[in-house]
Amino acid sequence: VPLRGGARVTGRAGKFVIGAANMETGEDTVGKLDATNFTVVRVKRDVLRNSAIGLIATNRSVSQFSKGQNQTYGVDGTFTFGPTLIINSYWAKTHTDGLRGGDTSYRAQVDYPGDRWAFQVDRLDIGDNFNPEVGFVRRDDMRRTYGQVRFSPRPRANRPFTRRIRRFSYTATLTHIENTRGRLESRERSGEAALEFQSADRLGVTYKDSYEFLPRPFRIAPGVTLPIGSYPFRSTELAYTMGTQRRRAANLALEVGTFYNGHRTVLTASRGRFQVSDQLFVEPAYSLNDVTLTQGHFRNHLGSARVTYTLTPLMFVSALVQYNSTTHAVSTNARLRWEYRPGSEFFIVYNEQRDTLTRGLPDTMSRALFVKVNRLFRY
């Protein structure tokens, strides 16, 4: 998509935080895309001691759904009462030419992140025609109810058995998702028991009871398609998390159990971190999904490594390389970031994806090079 240009303004004026952005894209005859203008305006005001309310409006001059326009507008609020009670909420509505009804979304969340006791209640509603085309919606036509309760007692430090334990943690979670017509589509009930050590390491065992309804056939892997139907399944996970203060750390997890109409074993090593030197960091990750279903068996390997080298306090180079055995692809994202003056940045970004099914050097599937400059003006 050709970019003709754009501008943004951000800043604070008294109790108000203001942001605005505008971008113009050109026509693309190959992709059959019209020239389009994108606009975002955001205003937030501080209220009470540590709370805020805000307004947002977006506009897309050419909708992806029709040749008309697309707008979104909404209001949100975050209210903090004391050190441990937080209320988050929003209401939003979209307008798209050709879509009528079911175009609103709202959320109400109450969070009490206490040390010994904690709970969270969350209600999210997204209409079937809620369509913010300057933004993203992961899942529409849904009503999600979420609840979590945690009890985390701290043991007495003078007891020999618990001297290395910072606290115990027992958590119960429920996620219930239905569509706007009231049909249950997803549900997960889980319980976790964990030990948090003085070293910041964490050992936990989680049991999950899940349910999924597939309204249409689901192609879960090449050559493996699940039919329409209801699928209850259960699993148990053992996880060990290492403290981030270590020069070498990772999150390790093993999960086994039923999966749709079969079984699954998942082995994960995520958020790996190896500090080679004060300037060089390597962050590897790997996951293995071994799945056996009535429709067939498949195994997926997903490996990645992020390498970051800090040239100066204001300049670094990073690269992310990822391999996915299901798509048979190796993708690379490399970037240079330089803050040449406070608040102003210069970027060079290179993206590439290659097909590993070819012999010898994998064929290039896509390649892109971006250069970006930000300049901050203070007044």
Coordinates of C-alpha atoms in Angstrom, one line a residue:
V1 CA 0.0 0.0 0.0
P2 CA 1.6 3.3 -1.0
L3 CA 1.8 5.9 1.8
R4 CA 1.4 9.5 0.7
G5 CA 2.1 10.9 4.1
G6 CA 0.8 11.6 7.6
A7 CA 1.2 13.5 10.8
R8 CA 0.4 13.1 14.5
V9 CA 0.2 15.4 17.5
T10 CA 0.4 14.3 21.1
G11 CA 0.8 16.2 24.3
R12 CA -0.6 17.4 27.6
A13 CA -2.4 20.6 28.4
G14 CA -3.2 20.9 32.1
K15 CA -5.5 17.9 33.1
F16 CA -6.0 16.9 29.4
V17 CA -4.0 14.5 27.4
I18 CA -4.5 15.0 23.6
G19 CA -3.6 12.8 20.6
A20 CA -4.4 13.1 16.9
A21 CA -3.2 11.3 13.9
N22 CA -3.9 11.5 10.1
M23 CA -2.6 9.3 7.4
E24 CA -3.2 9.3 3.6
T25 CA -2.6 6.1 1.5
G26 CA -2.5 6.0 -2.3
E27 CA -4.4 3.8 -4.7
D28 CA -3.2 0.3 -5.4
T29 CA -4.6 -1.1 -8.7
V30 CA -3.1 -4.6 -8.1
G31 CA -4.8 -5.0 -4.7
K32 CA -7.8 -3.1 -5.9
L33 CA -7.5 -0.6 -3.1
D34 CA -8.7 3.0 -3.3
A35 CA -6.9 6.0 -1.9
T36 CA -7.9 6.2 1.7
N37 CA -7.6 8.7 4.6
F38 CA -7.3 7.6 8.2
T39 CA -8.0 9.9 11.2
V40 CA -7.8 9.3 14.9
V41 CA -8.6 11.8 17.7
R42 CA -8.2 11.0 21.4
V43 CA -8.8 13.2 24.4
K44 CA -8.4 12.1 28.1
R45 CA -8.9 14.1 31.2
D46 CA -7.6 13.4 34.7
V47 CA -10.3 13.2 37.4
L48 CA -10.4 12.7 41.1
R49 CA -7.0 11.7 42.6
N50 CA -5.8 8.9 40.3
S51 CA -8.5 8.4 37.7
A52 CA -9.3 9.4 34.1
I53 CA -12.1 9.6 31.6
G54 CA -11.6 9.7 27.8
L55 CA -13.2 10.1 24.4
I56 CA -12.0 8.6 21.1
A57 CA -13.2 9.0 17.4
T58 CA -11.8 7.5 14.3
N59 CA -12.7 7.8 10.6
R60 CA -11.8 5.8 7.5
S61 CA -12.8 7.5 4.3
V62 CA -13.2 4.2 2.3
S63 CA -14.6 1.2 4.2
Q64 CA -13.3 -2.3 3.7
F65 CA -16.9 -3.5 3.8
S66 CA -18.3 -1.1 1.3
K67 CA -17.2 2.0 -0.7
G68 CA -18.8 4.2 2.0
Q69 CA -17.1 5.6 5.1
N70 CA -16.4 3.9 8.5
Q71 CA -16.4 5.7 11.8
T72 CA -15.9 4.7 15.4
Y73 CA -16.5 6.7 18.6
G74 CA -16.5 5.8 22.2
V75 CA -16.0 6.8 25.8
D76 CA -13.9 5.1 28.5
G77 CA -13.0 5.5 32.1
T78 CA -10.4 4.2 34.6
F79 CA -11.2 4.8 38.3
T80 CA -8.8 3.9 41.1
F81 CA -10.0 3.8 44.7
G82 CA -7.2 3.4 47.1
P83 CA -4.2 1.2 46.3
T84 CA -6.0 -2.0 45.4
L85 CA -9.4 -1.3 43.7
I86 CA -9.6 -0.5 40.0
I87 CA -12.6 -0.1 37.8
N88 CA -12.2 0.0 34.0
S89 CA -15.0 0.5 31.5
Y90 CA -15.7 1.7 28.0
W91 CA -18.6 2.0 25.5
A92 CA -18.0 2.3 21.8
K93 CA -20.1 2.4 18.6
T94 CA -19.2 2.0 14.9
H95 CA -20.9 3.2 11.8
T96 CA -20.3 1.4 8.5
D97 CA -22.4 2.0 5.4
G98 CA -24.3 -1.2 4.7
L99 CA -24.3 -2.5 8.3
R100 CA -27.2 -1.9 10.6
G101 CA -27.7 -3.0 14.3
G102 CA -25.3 -4.9 16.5
D103 CA -22.6 -2.2 16.1
T104 CA -21.8 -1.4 19.7
S105 CA -19.4 -2.8 22.3
Y106 CA -18.9 -2.3 26.0
R107 CA -16.7 -3.5 28.8
A108 CA -17.0 -3.3 32.6
Q109 CA -14.1 -4.6 34.8
V110 CA -13.6 -4.6 38.6
D111 CA -10.1 -5.5 39.7
Y112 CA -8.9 -6.0 43.3
P113 CA -5.2 -7.0 43.1
G114 CA -4.6 -7.5 46.8
D115 CA -1.6 -9.3 48.2
R116 CA -3.4 -12.0 50.2
W117 CA -6.8 -11.9 48.5
A118 CA -7.4 -10.8 44.9
F119 CA -10.3 -11.0 42.5
Q120 CA -11.3 -9.8 39.1
V121 CA -14.7 -9.7 37.4
D122 CA -14.9 -8.7 33.7
R123 CA -17.8 -8.4 31.3
L124 CA -17.1 -7.8 27.6
D125 CA -19.8 -7.4 24.9
I126 CA -19.0 -7.1 21.1
G127 CA -21.8 -6.8 18.6
D128 CA -21.9 -8.9 15.4
N129 CA -21.6 -5.7 13.3
F130 CA -19.1 -3.8 15.6
N131 CA -16.5 -2.9 12.9
P132 CA -13.7 -0.4 13.9
E133 CA -11.7 -0.4 10.7
V134 CA -9.1 1.9 12.2
G135 CA -8.2 -0.7 14.8
F136 CA -8.7 -4.4 15.4
V137 CA -11.3 -6.8 16.8
R138 CA -10.0 -10.3 17.6
R139 CA -13.5 -11.7 17.9
D140 CA -17.0 -10.2 17.3
D141 CA -20.5 -11.4 18.0
M142 CA -19.6 -12.4 21.6
R143 CA -20.5 -11.9 25.2
R144 CA -17.6 -12.8 27.5
T145 CA -17.9 -13.2 31.3
Y146 CA -14.7 -13.6 33.2
G147 CA -14.1 -14.2 36.9
Q148 CA -11.0 -15.0 38.9
V149 CA -10.3 -15.4 42.7
R150 CA -6.8 -15.8 44.2
F151 CA -5.8 -16.6 47.7
S152 CA -2.0 -16.1 48.4
P153 CA -1.0 -16.7 52.0
R154 CA 2.6 -16.0 53.1
P155 CA 4.2 -18.6 55.3
R156 CA 6.1 -17.8 58.5
A157 CA 9.8 -17.2 57.7
N158 CA 11.0 -19.0 60.8
R159 CA 9.8 -22.4 59.7
P160 CA 12.5 -24.5 58.1
F161 CA 10.3 -26.1 55.5
T162 CA 8.9 -22.8 54.2
R163 CA 12.0 -20.7 54.6
R164 CA 12.6 -20.6 50.8
I165 CA 9.0 -20.0 49.9
R166 CA 7.8 -16.4 49.6
R167 CA 4.1 -17.3 49.3
F168 CA 1.6 -19.9 48.3
S169 CA -1.0 -19.2 45.6
Y170 CA -4.3 -20.8 44.8
T171 CA -6.3 -19.4 41.9
A172 CA -9.7 -20.3 40.4
T173 CA -10.7 -18.9 37.0
L174 CA -13.8 -19.0 34.8
T175 CA -14.2 -17.8 31.3
H176 CA -17.7 -18.1 29.7
I177 CA -18.2 -16.9 26.0
E178 CA -21.5 -17.0 24.2
N179 CA -22.7 -15.3 21.0
T180 CA -25.2 -12.4 21.0
R181 CA -28.0 -14.9 20.5
G182 CA -27.1 -16.7 23.7
R183 CA -25.4 -19.9 22.4
L184 CA -22.4 -21.1 24.4
E185 CA -19.3 -21.1 22.2
S186 CA -16.3 -21.3 24.6
R187 CA -15.8 -22.1 28.2
E188 CA -12.8 -22.7 30.4
R189 CA -12.7 -23.5 34.1
S190 CA -9.3 -23.8 35.7
G191 CA -7.6 -24.1 39.0
E192 CA -4.0 -23.5 39.9
A193 CA -1.8 -24.3 42.9
A194 CA 1.6 -22.6 42.9
L195 CA 4.7 -21.9 45.0
E196 CA 6.5 -18.6 44.7
F197 CA 10.1 -18.8 46.0
Q198 CA 12.3 -16.2 47.5
S199 CA 14.5 -16.4 44.4
A200 CA 11.5 -15.1 42.3
D201 CA 11.1 -18.6 40.7
R202 CA 7.6 -20.0 40.5
L203 CA 6.3 -23.6 40.3
G204 CA 2.7 -24.2 39.4
V205 CA 0.2 -26.9 38.5
T206 CA -2.9 -26.0 36.6
Y207 CA -6.0 -28.1 35.7
K208 CA -8.3 -26.9 32.9
D209 CA -11.8 -28.0 31.9
S210 CA -12.6 -26.6 28.5
Y211 CA -15.5 -26.6 26.0
E212 CA -15.6 -25.4 22.4
F213 CA -18.4 -25.3 19.9
L214 CA -17.5 -25.3 16.2
P215 CA -20.2 -23.7 14.1
R216 CA -18.4 -24.7 10.9
P217 CA -15.6 -27.2 10.0
F218 CA -12.2 -26.1 11.5
R219 CA -9.0 -26.8 9.6
I220 CA -6.7 -27.2 12.5
A221 CA -3.7 -28.5 10.5
P222 CA -2.9 -29.4 6.8
G223 CA -5.0 -32.4 6.0
V224 CA -6.8 -32.4 9.4
T225 CA -10.3 -30.8 9.7
L226 CA -12.6 -31.0 12.7
P227 CA -16.3 -31.3 11.9
I228 CA -19.1 -29.2 13.3
G229 CA -20.0 -30.0 16.9
S230 CA -19.5 -29.6 20.6
Y231 CA -16.1 -30.6 22.1
P232 CA -15.4 -30.8 25.9
F233 CA -11.8 -31.6 26.8
R234 CA -9.5 -31.4 29.9
S235 CA -5.8 -31.0 30.5
T236 CA -3.1 -30.6 33.2
E237 CA -0.1 -28.3 33.0
L238 CA 3.1 -28.2 35.0
A239 CA 5.0 -25.0 34.7
Y240 CA 8.2 -23.6 36.1
T241 CA 9.1 -19.9 35.8
M242 CA 12.6 -18.6 36.5
G243 CA 13.2 -15.2 38.0
T244 CA 14.0 -12.5 35.4
Q245 CA 17.0 -11.3 37.5
R246 CA 18.9 -14.4 36.3
R247 CA 21.5 -14.1 33.5
R248 CA 19.9 -17.2 32.1
A249 CA 16.1 -17.7 32.5
A250 CA 13.1 -19.2 30.8
N251 CA 9.5 -20.3 31.4
L252 CA 9.2 -24.1 31.0
A253 CA 5.8 -25.9 30.7
L254 CA 4.5 -29.4 30.0
E255 CA 0.7 -29.8 29.3
V256 CA -1.0 -33.2 28.6
G257 CA -4.7 -34.1 28.2
T258 CA -7.6 -34.5 25.9
F259 CA -8.1 -32.1 23.0
Y260 CA -11.3 -31.8 21.0
N261 CA -11.9 -35.5 20.1
G262 CA -8.3 -36.7 20.7
H263 CA -5.2 -36.0 22.8
R264 CA -2.5 -33.4 22.9
T265 CA 0.9 -33.0 24.5
V266 CA 2.5 -29.5 24.6
L267 CA 6.1 -28.7 25.5
T268 CA 7.0 -25.1 25.8
A269 CA 10.1 -23.1 26.6
S270 CA 9.2 -19.4 26.3
R271 CA 10.6 -16.1 27.4
G272 CA 14.1 -17.5 27.3
R273 CA 16.8 -15.0 28.1
F274 CA 20.6 -15.4 27.9
Q275 CA 22.7 -12.4 28.7
V276 CA 25.9 -13.0 26.7
S277 CA 27.4 -9.6 27.8
D278 CA 26.2 -6.3 29.0
Q279 CA 25.3 -5.4 25.4
L280 CA 24.2 -8.7 23.8
F281 CA 21.0 -10.6 24.8
V282 CA 19.6 -13.7 23.1
E283 CA 16.0 -14.7 23.7
P284 CA 15.1 -18.2 22.4
A285 CA 11.7 -19.8 22.5
Y286 CA 10.4 -23.2 21.4
S287 CA 7.0 -25.0 21.5
L288 CA 6.0 -28.5 20.4
N289 CA 2.4 -29.5 19.9
D290 CA 1.8 -33.2 19.4
V291 CA -1.8 -33.8 18.6
T292 CA -3.7 -37.0 17.8
L293 CA -7.3 -36.6 16.7
T294 CA -9.9 -38.9 15.1
Q295 CA -9.3 -37.1 11.8
G296 CA -5.5 -37.6 12.0
H297 CA -2.2 -36.9 13.7
F298 CA 0.0 -33.8 13.4
R299 CA 3.0 -32.3 15.1
N300 CA 3.9 -28.6 15.0
H301 CA 7.3 -27.2 15.9
L302 CA 7.6 -23.4 16.5
G303 CA 11.0 -22.0 17.2
S304 CA 12.3 -18.5 17.4
A305 CA 15.2 -16.4 18.6
R306 CA 15.5 -12.7 19.3
V307 CA 18.9 -11.2 19.3
T308 CA 19.5 -7.7 20.7
Y309 CA 22.7 -5.8 20.6
T310 CA 23.0 -2.4 22.2
L311 CA 25.5 -0.2 20.3
T312 CA 25.1 2.8 22.6
P313 CA 22.5 3.9 25.2
L314 CA 20.6 5.5 22.3
M315 CA 21.0 2.9 19.6
F316 CA 20.4 -0.8 19.3
V317 CA 20.0 -3.5 16.6
S318 CA 17.6 -6.4 17.1
A319 CA 16.5 -9.4 14.9
L320 CA 13.7 -11.9 15.4
V321 CA 14.0 -15.2 13.4
Q322 CA 11.1 -17.7 13.6
Y323 CA 10.4 -21.1 12.1
N324 CA 7.0 -22.7 11.8
S325 CA 6.8 -26.4 10.7
T326 CA 3.1 -26.2 9.8
T327 CA 3.5 -23.4 7.3
H328 CA 7.1 -24.5 6.3
A329 CA 8.3 -20.9 6.6
V330 CA 11.2 -19.0 8.1
S331 CA 10.5 -15.4 8.8
T332 CA 12.9 -12.6 9.8
N333 CA 12.4 -9.2 11.3
A334 CA 15.4 -7.0 11.8
R335 CA 15.5 -3.4 12.9
L336 CA 17.9 -0.6 13.8
R337 CA 16.6 2.1 16.2
W338 CA 18.5 5.3 16.9
E339 CA 17.2 8.1 19.1
Y340 CA 19.2 10.8 17.5
R341 CA 17.7 13.4 19.9
P342 CA 15.4 13.1 23.0
G343 CA 12.0 12.0 21.7
S344 CA 13.1 11.7 18.1
E345 CA 13.9 8.4 16.4
F346 CA 15.2 6.9 13.2
F347 CA 14.3 3.3 12.2
I348 CA 15.5 0.9 9.5
V349 CA 13.3 -2.3 9.4
Y350 CA 13.8 -5.3 7.2
N351 CA 11.2 -8.1 6.9
E352 CA 11.6 -11.4 5.0
Q353 CA 9.8 -14.7 4.7
R354 CA 11.2 -17.9 3.0
D355 CA 9.6 -21.2 2.1
T356 CA 11.6 -24.2 3.6
L357 CA 10.1 -26.8 1.3
T358 CA 12.5 -25.8 -1.5
R359 CA 15.9 -27.5 -1.7
G360 CA 19.1 -25.6 -0.9
L361 CA 18.5 -22.0 0.0
P362 CA 14.8 -21.5 0.8
D363 CA 12.8 -19.4 -1.8
T364 CA 11.8 -15.9 -0.9
M365 CA 8.1 -15.6 -0.3
S366 CA 8.1 -11.9 0.7
R367 CA 10.5 -9.1 1.4
A368 CA 10.1 -5.5 2.6
L369 CA 12.4 -2.6 3.7
F370 CA 11.1 0.4 5.7
V371 CA 12.8 3.6 6.8
K372 CA 11.0 5.7 9.4
V373 CA 11.9 9.1 11.0
N374 CA 10.2 10.7 13.9
R375 CA 10.9 14.2 15.0
L376 CA 9.6 15.7 18.2
F377 CA 8.8 19.4 18.4
R378 CA 8.4 20.8 21.9
Y379 CA 6.6 24.1 22.5

